Amino acid sequence: MNIYQENVMDHYKNPRNFGKMKKPDVVSKDANMLCGDEIEIQVKIKNGKIDDIRFSGPGCAISRASGSMLSELVKGKKISDIKKIKDDDLIGMMGIELTPIRRKCALLSLRVLKNGLEKA
Amino acid sequence: MNIYQENVMDHYKNPRNFGKMKKPDVVSKDANMLCGDEIEIQVKIKNGKIDDIRFSGPGCAISRASGSMLSELVKGKKISDIKKIKDDDLIGMMGIELTPIRRKCALLSLRVLKNGLEKA
Amino acid sequence: MFDAKKIREDFPILKRKVNGKTLVYFDNAATTQKPVQVINAIRDYYENHNANIHRGVHQLSQEASQMYEDAHHVVGKLIGAKWDETIFTRNTTEGLNLVMYAWAMRKLKKGDEIISTVMEHHSNMVTWQFLKEMGIKLKFVGINDDGTLKMEDYDKLVTRSTKLITVVHASNVVGTINDVRKIGKIAHDNKALFVVDGAQSVPHMPVNVKKMDADFLAFSAHKMLGPTGMGALYGKRSLLQSMDPFMYGGDMIKQVTLEKSTWNDLPWKFEAGTPNICGGVAFAEAVKYLERLKMKNVRKHEEEITKYAMERMSEVDGLKIFGPGDYRNRGGVLSFNLGEIHPHDLATILDEFGVAVRSGQHCAAPLIHLLKAHATTRASFYVYNTKEEVDYFIDVLNKARKVFG
Amino acid sequence: MFDAKKIREDFPILKRKVNGKTLVYFDNAATTQKPVQVINAIRDYYENHNANIHRGVHQLSQEASQMYEDAHHVVGKLIGAKWDETIFTRNTTEGLNLVMYAWAMRKLKKGDEIISTVMEHHSNMVTWQFLKEMGIKLKFVGINDDGTLKMEDYDKLVTRSTKLITVVHASNVVGTINDVRKIGKIAHDNKALFVVDGAQSVPHMPVNVKKMDADFLAFSAHKMLGPTGMGALYGKRSLLQSMDPFMYGGDMIKQVTLEKSTWNDLPWKFEAGTPNICGGVAFAEAVKYLERLKMKNVRKHEEEITKYAMERMSEVDGLKIFGPGDYRNRGGVLSFNLGEIHPHDLATILDEFGVAVRSGQHCAAPLIHLLKAHATTRASFYVYNTKEEVDYFIDVLNKARKVFG
Ligand SMILES: Cc1ncc(COP(=O)(O)O)c(C=O)c1O
Ligand SMILES: Cc1ncc(COP(=O)(O)O)c(C=O)c1O
C-alpha cells in the first residue's frame, strides 16, 4: 500500500502550525535516532488547555504530516485528555499502514509533546 | 586403523630408558598443552655423541612409546645427525597412522630432545 | 516425557558413520549437535530475509530486524528475563568478559575483592585474573573430595571488600550443580554482585534468573542445539543501564559527534556493530525446540541417562568417576578415569568405535590438579542420547581395558 | 570477466518478491546476500562435521578443528597475510575494539595522540573516544567538498606524540577510496601504528596488507558473501605477539593456575572461548567464491556499474551525489539526495517498488553533518547487480520525484 496518500502529502507539503512562537510555556525536543531528524514542539497553555502549538525541525513526510495532524488535534484540548491519546489514535488518524520502523517517524511528535507536558 | 599395535604397546608398557639419571649434561622439558602431559629428557654427551639418555613424565601410550623408540634411536648417535631427524622419521618408525592431534603426542619427545640439544 | 529415539530423527549428523561405526555423540558439554529445525532456520534466513538490521526502512531489513528482536524475546523468556535484559554475545566467554570489562574494570578499585571457586572453567577464572593489575584481589572457594563446593569457605572469604561473587552453576568437569540461590543470597547479603556461569545449566535444566537472583548470567547457544558464534548474557536492567558499553561501533549509539557519544537503549547498547543476526534467529529456533520438549523433561531425561550410566560404569573394573555420587545433585557430565589408561588413549579407542568423548583438562586445569588427575575422560549427554548408546559405550570401555590390560 | 546475470542464479534471495516486485538489492554496503555455496557449507558443517575444536581427539572434533584452521588460511591468503596473523572476530567493529583494548589501552599513556578522520564509520571513531578518559588525544583529518581527505592535514596534525593513525580504506558513505599507502607511510615515518578499516575495501577490490603496510586491518564476512557474526582482524605477527589477549577463556591459554596464566600461540590467543566455528568455515567458502571470480574482476564490475549509475543518476532532476566525481576513485557506494525528498521517504517509495536502499546517517553522523545533509539515501552495489537493475532504479526515482513533485 502506498503510504503517501493525498491526505498525508497535503499535511506534509502544507504543515499546519509549523514554525516557532514567542514565549512558549513548554518547549520539548527529541530526535529520531534512525535518521537524525529532530522535532521541537512549543506549547502555550491556558486554563489547563493547549491554547497554541507550534512544531518545527527537519523531518520526513510521515513525521511532518503526523506533527501537523497532531497539532490540529490537540489545539484547544485539555492537557489531561492529551495524555490519554494513544499511539494508534494518531496512526489511525493518518489512515495509512506503517511498518514498525516508519511508525517511529509517525510517533515522534506525540512522544515529544507528551514528554513536554509531563514536565509542565 | 588401530593405532595400539603390538609394537607400540610393548614400548608403552615397557618403556626403554625411562626414568632419570644422575648428573645429566642436558635437561629439557616441555608440556603438551592438549592434555597437560609433561615430558623431561636427560642426556649425557660424550665426543659429540649421545652417550646416555633418559625420559620421564606422565604421558599417553603414543607419547610414551615414541619417547621410548626415540631414546633407542638416538643413543650413540652424533648430535649433528639427531638434529636431522624429521617428524616423519619418528612417526614412520612407529608404523601407525596418526591424526593431527595425536601426532602432537608422538612428536613431543622429539621436540623436547631437539630443544635440549639446541641449548647444549 | 519425550522419546529420545524420536528426537534423534531430527539430527542429521547422528546418522553419520565414524570409522565405520554409527556415531555415538557423548561430547555434549563441549558442544551439542543441531536439529534440522535449526539448520533450516539458518537456510531460511539467508534465502529469504537476510539484511542488516535496525536502520533500514526496506522490507528485508524490517523483516531481519523483527526476527532478530523477536529472538531476544524467545531467549530471554527461557530464563525468566525481559528481552532487553538479554544481550546477545558470541558465547559464555564473551558474556563473562563483558561483565569484567564493562562492569568490574570500571566500577571496582584497588583493594576490592572478587570471590570465585576452584571449580570454574577457565573463562570464569582467567578473566578475573586480568583485574589483578588493578590491585583487585581474587579468592577461591575450595571443593570437597566429592566435587562439591566447600560452602563454609564463603564465611571465611567474604569481607567488606567483597564486591563480586561468581560461580559456575553446573560444573563441566565434575558435574556438580551448585546451590546458586544460597550463594546468591550470600552475595547480596554482602552487597556484592552475583555472577553466574550458566554454560552447563541453561541447556540442561529449568533456570530462572529471578529465582536465583542473578545479576548476570552467561550461556552459549552452541551448547543447547543452537549455532556456534552465539550466546547470551542476562543482566539486571538497572545494572545494565548504569554501565557504559563494552564495545563501540554502529547500532549501540544514540548520538555521535567527533567529541563524544551517547548510548542507545538496551540491549543494543551492548551489541556493537552488525550482530550475528542469523545466529540470533537460529538460537531462538533452538530454544523453541527445547521449550517444546520442556526443560524439566530435558533434565529428567538426563537424570535417567546419567543414573543408568553411573550404574553401568560402576560395573567396569578400575573405573573411577569424579564428582557427586548422587545423580540428582549433578548434571549429565561424567568425568572418569579407567585404571592407568591415559584419557587420550581411552578417547582414541572409543573414537575407533564411533564414540565421541572428550579427554584432557576440559579448560579447568586448576580443578583437574585438585582432583589429583592429569586429565580425565568425559562423557556428557543430551536429549538425543539413549541407554542403548550407554550400553555400547560400556562394551567399548571393556574392550579398551583388554587392550591396555 | 564474469557475468553478473549468471552469478545471480547462485543467490536464492534474488528470486524473492518484495511488495509484489522482484527484489533489487542495492544495500550491499550494509550487508551482502549469500550464495548457495555458502548456505550449503553451513548446512554441510552442521549435518556432517559439527564439534568443538582444538582439544577433542575424536573424529568430528578433528574434522571441525581442521576446517576451522583451514579457514584462517583461506581468509588470510585473500589479503596477503599468514593464517596465524588472521584473527577471527565477530565483525569489523570487534576487530577495531580489539586493537583499542588489547593494544592502545595497554600501550598508550596520557598525552599520546591518535589521528583518525572525519570520514570514519562510528566503529572507527567512537571506539577511540573511549581512550579520552586516559588522557589520550583524538585528532581528525578533514575532508574536501568532494569527499576526499584533506591529505595536507596530516602534516599539521602529526606530532611526536602521535602513536596511532587510523583510516577507513573505502568510505561507506561518500565512497572515497583513500590512499592507504601514503597514509601508512606517514604513520610509519612517524613511528605510529597504522590501523585500517577495511570493511568496505576487502569485499570489493584486491587488498594486500603487505603493500599498504598495515599493522592492523579489520573487515567483516557479512559484507562479502559470508555469514553474519564473522569478521577478521589482520595484525602483524610481532605486534600480536607483544600483546596480551583481549578476551579470556578457553583455548587462548597455555597453562593456568589459580594465580596466573600463560597464553596460547597465534591466532588462538585472541580467540577466547568456543569460536564461531561454522562462521569461519562459511567465511572461507565466501572467500573462495570471490577468488573464483577474482577480486580484480569484482572491482571492475563495480566500476562499470558505478559509472553507469552515476551517468544515469545525473539525468535525474535535482539529484545530488556526494563524494568524488570520478568513479575510478570510489567504491560502488552512491550516497545521494533527491531534491527536498527526505531519504526515508525516498527509501520507502523505492521499497514499494522492490528496491532496497539504505537511508539515514549510515553510522557516520559527523560526516553527514559535514556534508550539510541531515541524512542521505545510499545505493551500493555488488557482484550480482546489473545495469538493468540500475535502469529500473532510475525509473522509480523519477516516479518518486512525481509523488513529491
Ligand atoms: C566503513 C565501515 N567500517 C565499519 C563498519 C562496521 O562493520 P560491522 O558492522 O560489520 O562491524 C562498516 C559497516 O557498516 C563500514 O561500512
Ligand atoms: C562451565 C563452562 N563455562 C564456560 C564455558 C565456555 O563456553 P564458551 O566456550 O561457549 O564460551 C564452558 C564451555 O566449555 C563451560 O563448560
mmCIF file with all atom_site columns, N, CA and C and ligand atoms in Angstrom, chain C residues 273-274, chain D residues 91-93 121 123 168 170 172 197 199-200 220 222-223, ligand 1:
data_model
loop_
_atom_site.group_PDB
_atom_site.id
_atom_site.type_symbol
_atom_site.label_atom_id
_atom_site.label_alt_id
_atom_site.label_comp_id
_atom_site.label_asym_id
_atom_site.label_entity_id
_atom_site.label_seq_id
_atom_site.pdbx_PDB_ins_code
_atom_site.Cartn_x
_atom_site.Cartn_y
_atom_site.Cartn_z
_atom_site.occupancy
_atom_site.B_iso_or_equiv
_atom_site.pdbx_formal_charge
_atom_site.auth_seq_id
_atom_site.auth_comp_id
_atom_site.auth_asym_id
_atom_site.auth_atom_id
_atom_site.pdbx_PDB_model_num
ATOM   1  N N  . GLY C 1 273 ? 28.153 -2.953  16.431 1.00 0.00 ? 273 GLY C N  1
ATOM   2  C CA . GLY C 1 273 ? 28.427 -3.463  15.095 1.00 0.00 ? 273 GLY C CA 1
ATOM   3  C C  . GLY C 1 273 ? 27.303 -4.355  14.610 1.00 0.00 ? 273 GLY C C  1
ATOM   4  N N  . THR C 1 274 ? 27.464 -4.837  13.395 1.00 0.00 ? 274 THR C N  1
ATOM   5  C CA . THR C 1 274 ? 26.461 -5.745  12.852 1.00 0.00 ? 274 THR C CA 1
ATOM   6  C C  . THR C 1 274 ? 26.506 -7.031  13.649 1.00 0.00 ? 274 THR C C  1
ATOM   7  N N  . ASN D 1 91  ? 33.036 -9.157  13.772 1.00 0.00 ? 91  ASN D N  1
ATOM   8  C CA . ASN D 1 91  ? 32.816 -8.177  12.703 1.00 0.00 ? 91  ASN D CA 1
ATOM   9  C C  . ASN D 1 91  ? 33.950 -7.146  12.755 1.00 0.00 ? 91  ASN D C  1
ATOM   10 N N  . THR D 1 92  ? 33.904 -6.204  11.852 1.00 0.00 ? 92  THR D N  1
ATOM   11 C CA . THR D 1 92  ? 34.891 -5.130  11.815 1.00 0.00 ? 92  THR D CA 1
ATOM   12 C C  . THR D 1 92  ? 34.957 -4.411  13.161 1.00 0.00 ? 92  THR D C  1
ATOM   13 N N  . THR D 1 93  ? 33.801 -4.142  13.698 1.00 0.00 ? 93  THR D N  1
ATOM   14 C CA . THR D 1 93  ? 33.699 -3.413  14.959 1.00 0.00 ? 93  THR D CA 1
ATOM   15 C C  . THR D 1 93  ? 34.497 -4.105  16.057 1.00 0.00 ? 93  THR D C  1
ATOM   16 N N  . HIS D 1 121 ? 33.406 5.565   9.905  1.00 0.00 ? 121 HIS D N  1
ATOM   17 C CA . HIS D 1 121 ? 32.242 4.883   10.446 1.00 0.00 ? 121 HIS D CA 1
ATOM   18 C C  . HIS D 1 121 ? 32.330 4.976   11.972 1.00 0.00 ? 121 HIS D C  1
ATOM   19 N N  . SER D 1 123 ? 32.297 2.904   14.178 1.00 0.00 ? 123 SER D N  1
ATOM   20 C CA . SER D 1 123 ? 33.124 1.891   14.842 1.00 0.00 ? 123 SER D CA 1
ATOM   21 C C  . SER D 1 123 ? 34.603 2.279   14.854 1.00 0.00 ? 123 SER D C  1
ATOM   22 N N  . VAL D 1 168 ? 39.698 4.811   7.308  1.00 0.00 ? 168 VAL D N  1
ATOM   23 C CA . VAL D 1 168 ? 38.843 3.898   6.562  1.00 0.00 ? 168 VAL D CA 1
ATOM   24 C C  . VAL D 1 168 ? 39.426 3.782   5.154  1.00 0.00 ? 168 VAL D C  1
ATOM   25 N N  . ALA D 1 170 ? 37.918 2.445   2.346  1.00 0.00 ? 170 ALA D N  1
ATOM   26 C CA . ALA D 1 170 ? 36.905 2.950   1.409  1.00 0.00 ? 170 ALA D CA 1
ATOM   27 C C  . ALA D 1 170 ? 35.699 3.375   2.243  1.00 0.00 ? 170 ALA D C  1
ATOM   28 N N  . ASN D 1 172 ? 32.003 4.191   3.517  1.00 0.00 ? 172 ASN D N  1
ATOM   29 C CA . ASN D 1 172 ? 30.680 3.602   3.330  1.00 0.00 ? 172 ASN D CA 1
ATOM   30 C C  . ASN D 1 172 ? 29.628 4.668   3.041  1.00 0.00 ? 172 ASN D C  1
ATOM   31 N N  . ASP D 1 197 ? 40.527 0.397   8.501  1.00 0.00 ? 197 ASP D N  1
ATOM   32 C CA . ASP D 1 197 ? 39.170 -0.151  8.485  1.00 0.00 ? 197 ASP D CA 1
ATOM   33 C C  . ASP D 1 197 ? 38.888 -0.601  7.054  1.00 0.00 ? 197 ASP D C  1
ATOM   34 N N  . ALA D 1 199 ? 36.409 -2.557  6.032  1.00 0.00 ? 199 ALA D N  1
ATOM   35 C CA . ALA D 1 199 ? 35.046 -3.102  5.893  1.00 0.00 ? 199 ALA D CA 1
ATOM   36 C C  . ALA D 1 199 ? 34.494 -2.927  4.485  1.00 0.00 ? 199 ALA D C  1
ATOM   37 N N  . GLN D 1 200 ? 34.830 -1.801  3.840  1.00 0.00 ? 200 GLN D N  1
ATOM   38 C CA . GLN D 1 200 ? 34.282 -1.545  2.506  1.00 0.00 ? 200 GLN D CA 1
ATOM   39 C C  . GLN D 1 200 ? 35.323 -1.715  1.402  1.00 0.00 ? 200 GLN D C  1
ATOM   40 N N  . SER D 1 220 ? 34.667 -7.459  7.674  1.00 0.00 ? 220 SER D N  1
ATOM   41 C CA . SER D 1 220 ? 33.521 -8.276  8.085  1.00 0.00 ? 220 SER D CA 1
ATOM   42 C C  . SER D 1 220 ? 33.152 -9.288  7.006  1.00 0.00 ? 220 SER D C  1
ATOM   43 N N  . HIS D 1 222 ? 30.174 -10.666 6.636  1.00 0.00 ? 222 HIS D N  1
ATOM   44 C CA . HIS D 1 222 ? 28.805 -10.496 6.137  1.00 0.00 ? 222 HIS D CA 1
ATOM   45 C C  . HIS D 1 222 ? 28.718 -9.469  5.016  1.00 0.00 ? 222 HIS D C  1
ATOM   46 N N  . LYS D 1 223 ? 29.766 -8.677  4.835  1.00 0.00 ? 223 LYS D N  1
ATOM   47 C CA . LYS D 1 223 ? 29.768 -7.707  3.748  1.00 0.00 ? 223 LYS D CA 1
ATOM   48 C C  . LYS D 1 223 ? 30.446 -8.261  2.495  1.00 0.00 ? 223 LYS D C  1
HETATM 49 C C1 . LIG E 2 .   ? 33.468 1.637   6.701  1.00 0.00 ? 1   LIG E C1 1
HETATM 50 C C2 . LIG E 2 .   ? 32.852 0.730   7.704  1.00 0.00 ? 1   LIG E C2 1
HETATM 51 N N1 . LIG E 2 .   ? 33.516 0.455   8.849  1.00 0.00 ? 1   LIG E N1 1
HETATM 52 C C3 . LIG E 2 .   ? 33.000 -0.371  9.783  1.00 0.00 ? 1   LIG E C3 1
HETATM 53 C C4 . LIG E 2 .   ? 31.781 -0.957  9.613  1.00 0.00 ? 1   LIG E C4 1
HETATM 54 C C5 . LIG E 2 .   ? 31.268 -1.836  10.705 1.00 0.00 ? 1   LIG E C5 1
HETATM 55 O O1 . LIG E 2 .   ? 31.129 -3.136  10.264 1.00 0.00 ? 1   LIG E O1 1
HETATM 56 P P1 . LIG E 2 .   ? 30.401 -4.194  11.204 1.00 0.00 ? 1   LIG E P1 1
HETATM 57 O O2 . LIG E 2 .   ? 29.028 -3.656  11.473 1.00 0.00 ? 1   LIG E O2 1
HETATM 58 O O3 . LIG E 2 .   ? 30.356 -5.430  10.394 1.00 0.00 ? 1   LIG E O3 1
HETATM 59 O O4 . LIG E 2 .   ? 31.205 -4.305  12.433 1.00 0.00 ? 1   LIG E O4 1
HETATM 60 C C6 . LIG E 2 .   ? 31.064 -0.724  8.447  1.00 0.00 ? 1   LIG E C6 1
HETATM 61 C C7 . LIG E 2 .   ? 29.762 -1.346  8.209  1.00 0.00 ? 1   LIG E C7 1
HETATM 62 O O5 . LIG E 2 .   ? 28.710 -0.776  8.352  1.00 0.00 ? 1   LIG E O5 1
HETATM 63 C C8 . LIG E 2 .   ? 31.609 0.142   7.473  1.00 0.00 ? 1   LIG E C8 1
HETATM 64 O O6 . LIG E 2 .   ? 30.947 0.415   6.346  1.00 0.00 ? 1   LIG E O6 1
#
